[in-house]
């Protein structure tokens, strides 16, 4: 790597945060400037003891109130969500890893973009909710957004093979989740435990449920639309159960460029942290001496209606991304609490989208209002 980099990890206790720390553990040129966690404070302290950050932020004031942070020499302990902005914009930070799950990660990602930071973006909701706004802000401030999401990281890499005007379409791969071979009838009685059992990726509960409904892919279509400034009709999704090809870019001449690797989030994280350099990594390489087959087939939009919502929202823009994301976040929460059936996750999202008052170029305040409205709407589905 050409220069050492100091990193702030927003959401360090989660799955992406922990993988990021593992990448840093193995790369001499990378160090931790700051960490933040919501309520997993034991983990936060353990990581602070190992990585010696300048600052740690505990965002859940309730959890932090009675907690003993012990002795952390050289580390400042800050409590409250407002301090996320501090570690996202500090002058000493070279890369901000935005890994807070859900819409909660949006304000600090926006702050980093305004400050012109290089952002390793794992929080896809930022682009789903406020894609138009944040990409404009990033352009104005000179902020670089590097995708950590494995599909988008693959597209980002594949895009280096040609010029922007030469791109025909982006092809996002989807594992299809645990129910790809399940029939429509059976989907209605899916339990929480079945939905949490993902075949190829080991992730947090929210994204695992999103993967089972294929809402994750829907959100990724919207994410790609804004991140790469490509219209929705130039984005396709293909089911690829092995999760080896992480995505592809088709160019106008008919060449399709793909990025392949065994599924391991540490690779796209490392790519974003060290970009534009490539450095030796610790993730497993493809073993082509073993028999391996790669399958691809089109997604079943009837079985996974959430995916269709993604294309619709990517086309419409405006407040629709904020509404879909918020409706889905609350629907997933309700499903995990066993208050909503699996198939009602997408059904409720569709109805809430249809009922919302669309604004085509919303302000940040209007996006937040649309988000809050959609979260309330889910109650009509769960209180019956
Ligand atoms: Mg992904």
XYZ file of C-alpha atoms and ligand atoms in Angstrom:
385
model
C 0.000 0.000 0.000
C 1.352 3.423 -0.941
C 0.412 5.184 2.329
C -0.752 4.332 5.848
C -4.451 4.872 6.514
C -6.376 5.689 9.669
C -9.862 4.342 9.800
C -13.089 5.191 11.617
C -15.517 2.289 11.820
C -19.108 3.356 12.357
C -20.793 0.216 13.658
C -17.722 -1.808 14.636
C -19.473 -4.468 16.724
C -21.588 -5.827 13.854
C -20.696 -8.406 11.236
C -19.086 -5.952 8.767
C -17.373 -4.038 11.585
C -15.778 -7.204 12.941
C -14.660 -8.291 9.467
C -13.160 -4.823 8.964
C -11.167 -5.191 12.186
C -9.910 -8.555 10.984
C -8.663 -6.943 7.755
C -6.916 -4.194 9.776
C -5.403 -6.835 12.098
C -3.625 -8.344 9.066
C -2.564 -5.154 7.229
C 0.345 -3.219 8.662
C -0.579 0.007 6.831
C -4.065 0.200 8.330
C -4.866 1.493 11.816
C -8.005 2.328 13.778
C -8.760 5.980 14.523
C -12.220 5.450 16.017
C -14.837 2.794 16.697
C -18.533 3.061 17.430
C -21.073 0.566 18.705
C -24.667 0.890 19.791
C -25.241 -1.433 22.723
C -22.610 -4.179 22.345
C -20.270 -2.364 24.689
C -18.280 -5.402 25.891
C -17.232 -5.968 22.280
C -16.453 -2.265 21.854
C -14.140 -2.306 24.879
C -12.429 -5.541 23.792
C -11.761 -4.015 20.362
C -10.531 -0.770 21.927
C -8.084 -2.746 24.075
C -6.717 -4.492 21.006
C -6.664 -1.631 18.461
C -6.042 1.426 20.699
C -8.280 3.915 18.874
C -8.159 7.643 19.680
C -11.927 7.671 20.251
C -14.727 5.231 20.885
C -18.415 6.161 20.674
C -21.220 4.306 22.435
C -24.398 5.493 20.752
C -27.011 3.918 23.059
C -27.044 6.225 26.091
C -29.194 3.802 28.057
C -26.724 0.924 27.676
C -23.743 3.203 28.370
C -25.242 4.726 31.533
C -24.493 1.848 33.890
C -21.548 0.407 31.978
C -17.981 0.341 33.227
C -15.625 1.102 30.322
C -12.647 0.340 32.569
C -9.241 1.792 31.832
C -8.536 2.607 28.184
C -5.336 4.666 28.150
C -5.160 7.080 25.210
C -8.776 6.442 24.202
C -11.493 9.038 24.650
C -14.935 7.562 25.400
C -17.899 9.517 23.999
C -21.539 8.675 24.616
C -24.460 9.529 22.325
C -25.387 9.378 18.644
C -24.282 12.975 18.033
C -20.629 11.915 18.351
C -20.824 9.718 15.247
C -20.436 12.888 13.201
C -17.255 13.723 15.112
C -15.542 10.459 14.183
C -16.954 10.510 10.638
C -15.470 13.934 9.892
C -12.295 14.196 12.040
C -9.321 15.634 10.153
C -7.133 12.639 11.103
C -9.434 10.094 9.446
C -8.492 8.785 5.997
C -11.315 6.269 5.465
C -14.724 6.091 7.108
C -16.293 2.625 7.148
C -20.064 3.179 7.219
C -21.305 -0.120 8.663
C -24.224 0.854 10.891
C -27.225 -1.264 9.896
C -30.337 0.390 8.491
C -31.466 3.993 8.163
C -29.735 4.725 11.502
C -26.478 4.814 9.527
C -27.604 7.588 7.215
C -26.805 10.809 9.161
C -23.178 9.875 9.886
C -22.603 8.710 6.284
C -24.015 12.049 5.105
C -21.675 13.895 7.471
C -18.683 11.982 6.096
C -19.756 12.784 2.525
C -20.148 16.489 3.336
C -16.668 16.489 4.854
C -15.234 15.085 1.608
C -14.097 11.833 3.235
C -13.331 8.573 1.483
C -16.210 6.345 2.524
C -16.121 2.553 2.466
C -19.864 2.155 2.290
C -21.371 -1.001 3.757
C -24.627 0.671 4.735
C -26.668 0.244 1.544
C -29.634 2.017 3.156
C -27.759 5.303 2.786
C -28.051 5.047 -0.990
C -31.494 3.455 -0.922
C -32.959 6.241 1.213
C -30.997 9.242 0.006
C -29.111 8.130 -3.108
C -29.756 11.223 -5.161
C -28.888 13.561 -2.291
C -25.750 11.844 -1.035
C -24.207 11.258 -4.464
C -24.722 14.969 -5.230
C -23.177 15.989 -1.904
C -20.234 13.630 -2.486
C -19.647 15.105 -5.937
C -19.646 18.646 -4.547
C -17.317 17.877 -1.629
C -14.958 15.562 -3.527
C -15.890 12.627 -1.301
C -15.223 9.168 -2.785
C -17.766 6.442 -2.072
C -16.254 2.967 -2.361
C -18.735 0.088 -2.193
C -18.172 -2.647 0.370
C -21.334 -4.531 -0.583
C -19.841 -7.533 -2.413
C -21.955 -7.109 -5.574
C -21.240 -3.407 -5.900
C -17.603 -3.887 -5.120
C -17.517 -6.443 -7.956
C -19.251 -4.008 -10.325
C -16.837 -1.264 -9.264
C -13.906 -3.525 -10.139
C -15.440 -4.689 -13.427
C -16.172 -1.104 -14.485
C -12.400 -0.487 -14.681
C -12.431 -2.530 -17.915
C -14.088 0.156 -20.023
C -15.386 3.707 -20.184
C -18.689 4.701 -18.675
C -20.318 5.319 -22.065
C -19.372 1.774 -23.086
C -21.401 0.083 -20.340
C -24.417 -1.869 -21.580
C -25.728 -3.183 -18.271
C -24.856 -4.143 -14.732
C -25.664 -7.727 -13.743
C -26.035 -8.229 -10.000
C -25.813 -11.818 -8.792
C -28.072 -13.121 -6.024
C -27.607 -16.288 -4.000
C -31.372 -16.661 -4.030
C -31.364 -17.191 -0.256
C -32.535 -20.306 1.593
C -35.914 -20.467 -0.213
C -34.840 -20.270 -3.825
C -36.099 -23.819 -4.469
C -39.091 -23.604 -2.140
C -42.545 -23.413 -3.738
C -44.798 -20.395 -3.368
C -47.215 -22.243 -1.092
C -44.521 -23.209 1.426
C -43.189 -19.638 1.649
C -46.309 -18.596 3.543
C -45.463 -20.745 6.537
C -41.728 -19.976 6.716
C -40.500 -19.642 10.309
C -37.963 -17.183 11.716
C -35.392 -19.955 12.245
C -35.729 -21.171 8.652
C -35.307 -17.632 7.334
C -32.221 -17.003 9.474
C -30.400 -20.024 8.025
C -28.562 -18.657 4.981
C -26.760 -21.165 2.709
C -23.650 -19.178 1.674
C -23.223 -15.947 3.656
C -22.965 -15.548 7.424
C -24.466 -12.117 8.227
C -26.526 -10.161 10.758
C -30.255 -10.997 11.222
C -31.683 -8.004 9.272
C -29.709 -8.701 6.101
C -30.249 -12.457 6.417
C -34.032 -11.957 6.379
C -33.638 -9.468 3.516
C -31.714 -12.130 1.663
C -34.468 -14.710 2.230
C -37.162 -12.358 0.842
C -34.738 -11.094 -1.858
C -35.442 -7.593 -0.527
C -31.677 -7.394 -0.078
C -31.288 -7.658 -3.857
C -34.067 -5.107 -4.328
C -32.172 -2.667 -2.107
C -28.984 -3.478 -4.028
C -30.636 -2.615 -7.365
C -31.512 0.796 -5.911
C -28.028 1.103 -4.427
C -26.445 0.353 -7.829
C -28.728 2.808 -9.581
C -27.352 5.706 -7.482
C -23.819 4.539 -6.837
C -23.015 4.027 -10.519
C -25.545 6.527 -11.933
C -27.090 3.850 -14.158
C -30.825 3.804 -14.989
C -32.848 0.893 -13.609
C -33.480 -0.618 -17.061
C -29.725 -1.170 -17.402
C -29.577 -3.235 -14.214
C -30.344 -6.962 -14.164
C -30.400 -9.573 -11.430
C -29.412 -13.189 -11.948
C -29.610 -15.982 -9.389
C -26.240 -17.616 -8.813
C -26.475 -20.045 -5.878
C -22.723 -20.599 -5.377
C -21.992 -16.897 -4.614
C -18.644 -17.101 -6.421
C -19.322 -14.570 -9.189
C -20.113 -11.457 -7.160
C -21.471 -9.451 -10.086
C -20.731 -8.541 -13.699
C -20.644 -5.656 -16.122
C -21.634 -6.151 -19.742
C -20.074 -3.720 -22.199
C -21.513 -2.591 -25.553
C -19.191 -4.858 -27.548
C -20.648 -7.955 -25.857
C -17.833 -8.541 -23.361
C -18.986 -9.366 -19.854
C -16.464 -8.805 -17.064
C -16.995 -10.614 -13.751
C -15.287 -10.637 -10.367
C -14.906 -14.068 -8.722
C -13.812 -15.188 -5.272
C -15.065 -17.484 -2.514
C -17.712 -15.621 -0.492
C -15.879 -13.695 2.247
C -16.732 -10.079 3.074
C -13.164 -9.354 4.134
C -12.138 -9.213 0.460
C -14.423 -6.352 -0.655
C -13.694 -4.586 2.661
C -9.955 -4.854 2.069
C -10.374 -3.690 -1.515
C -12.185 -0.560 -0.329
C -9.710 0.142 2.488
C -6.622 -0.164 0.306
C -7.998 1.145 -3.007
C -6.562 2.073 -5.505
C -3.886 -0.395 -4.389
C -4.273 -4.141 -4.180
C -2.437 -5.875 -1.389
C -1.925 -9.510 -0.403
C -4.889 -10.642 1.659
C -5.831 -13.449 4.007
C -9.095 -14.509 2.380
C -9.279 -17.901 0.632
C -8.560 -17.970 -3.113
C -10.540 -19.792 -5.754
C -9.440 -23.391 -5.958
C -9.934 -24.356 -9.603
C -8.232 -27.715 -9.143
C -11.474 -28.901 -7.548
C -14.594 -29.625 -9.556
C -16.725 -26.531 -9.495
C -19.843 -25.559 -11.346
C -21.332 -22.115 -11.578
C -25.081 -21.884 -12.184
C -27.062 -18.870 -13.324
C -30.789 -18.501 -13.810
C -33.364 -15.712 -13.790
C -35.066 -14.816 -10.495
C -38.691 -15.793 -9.882
C -40.481 -12.477 -9.422
C -43.735 -14.176 -8.492
C -42.113 -16.013 -5.600
C -40.012 -13.016 -4.591
C -42.181 -9.923 -5.208
C -39.799 -7.802 -3.112
C -37.348 -7.840 -6.009
C -39.879 -6.200 -8.341
C -40.334 -3.432 -5.778
C -36.613 -2.724 -6.002
C -36.742 -2.129 -9.751
C -39.838 0.028 -9.361
C -38.214 2.192 -6.689
C -34.949 2.438 -8.650
C -36.980 3.789 -11.583
C -39.112 6.222 -9.556
C -36.517 7.641 -7.146
C -37.741 10.514 -4.973
C -39.156 9.489 -1.603
C -39.895 5.910 -2.695
C -36.529 4.524 -1.533
C -36.976 5.977 1.955
C -40.480 4.512 2.153
C -39.508 1.043 0.924
C -36.512 0.879 3.233
C -38.419 2.010 6.328
C -41.415 -0.213 5.602
C -39.074 -3.169 5.156
C -37.042 -2.440 8.293
C -40.202 -2.388 10.403
C -41.663 -5.403 8.614
C -38.491 -7.431 9.239
C -38.540 -6.414 12.896
C -42.190 -7.501 13.121
C -41.366 -10.818 11.412
C -38.474 -11.466 13.825
C -40.898 -10.740 16.703
C -43.306 -13.239 15.126
C -45.916 -10.532 14.572
C -45.905 -10.717 10.757
C -45.776 -13.619 8.315
C -42.865 -14.069 5.920
C -44.871 -13.319 2.774
C -46.467 -10.252 4.370
C -43.050 -8.568 4.509
C -43.150 -7.826 0.756
C -46.940 -7.462 0.664
C -46.939 -4.788 3.360
C -44.048 -2.962 1.687
C -45.943 -2.884 -1.611
C -49.075 -1.458 -0.071
C -47.202 1.152 1.950
C -45.316 2.202 -1.211
C -48.576 2.521 -3.137
C -50.183 4.650 -0.437
C -47.365 7.082 0.177
C -47.418 10.674 -1.015
C -44.596 10.719 -3.556
C -42.168 13.648 -3.726
C -39.812 13.530 -6.715
C -36.865 15.602 -5.414
C -37.166 15.501 -1.622
C -35.054 17.378 0.892
C -33.360 15.502 3.726
C -36.218 16.525 6.027
C -38.823 15.182 3.613
C -36.938 11.885 3.358
C -36.917 11.573 7.145
C -40.639 12.366 7.285
C -41.380 9.707 4.641
C -39.266 7.240 6.631
C -41.130 7.980 9.874
C -44.520 7.728 8.150
C -43.707 4.335 6.602
C -42.540 2.909 9.956
C -45.900 3.796 11.508
C -47.851 2.227 8.652
C -46.569 -1.266 9.431
C -48.613 -1.222 12.648
C -51.762 -1.651 10.587
C -50.426 -5.044 9.511
C -49.324 -6.327 12.879
C -52.072 -5.281 15.284
C -54.782 -7.405 13.646
Mg -24.643 -7.681 -1.131
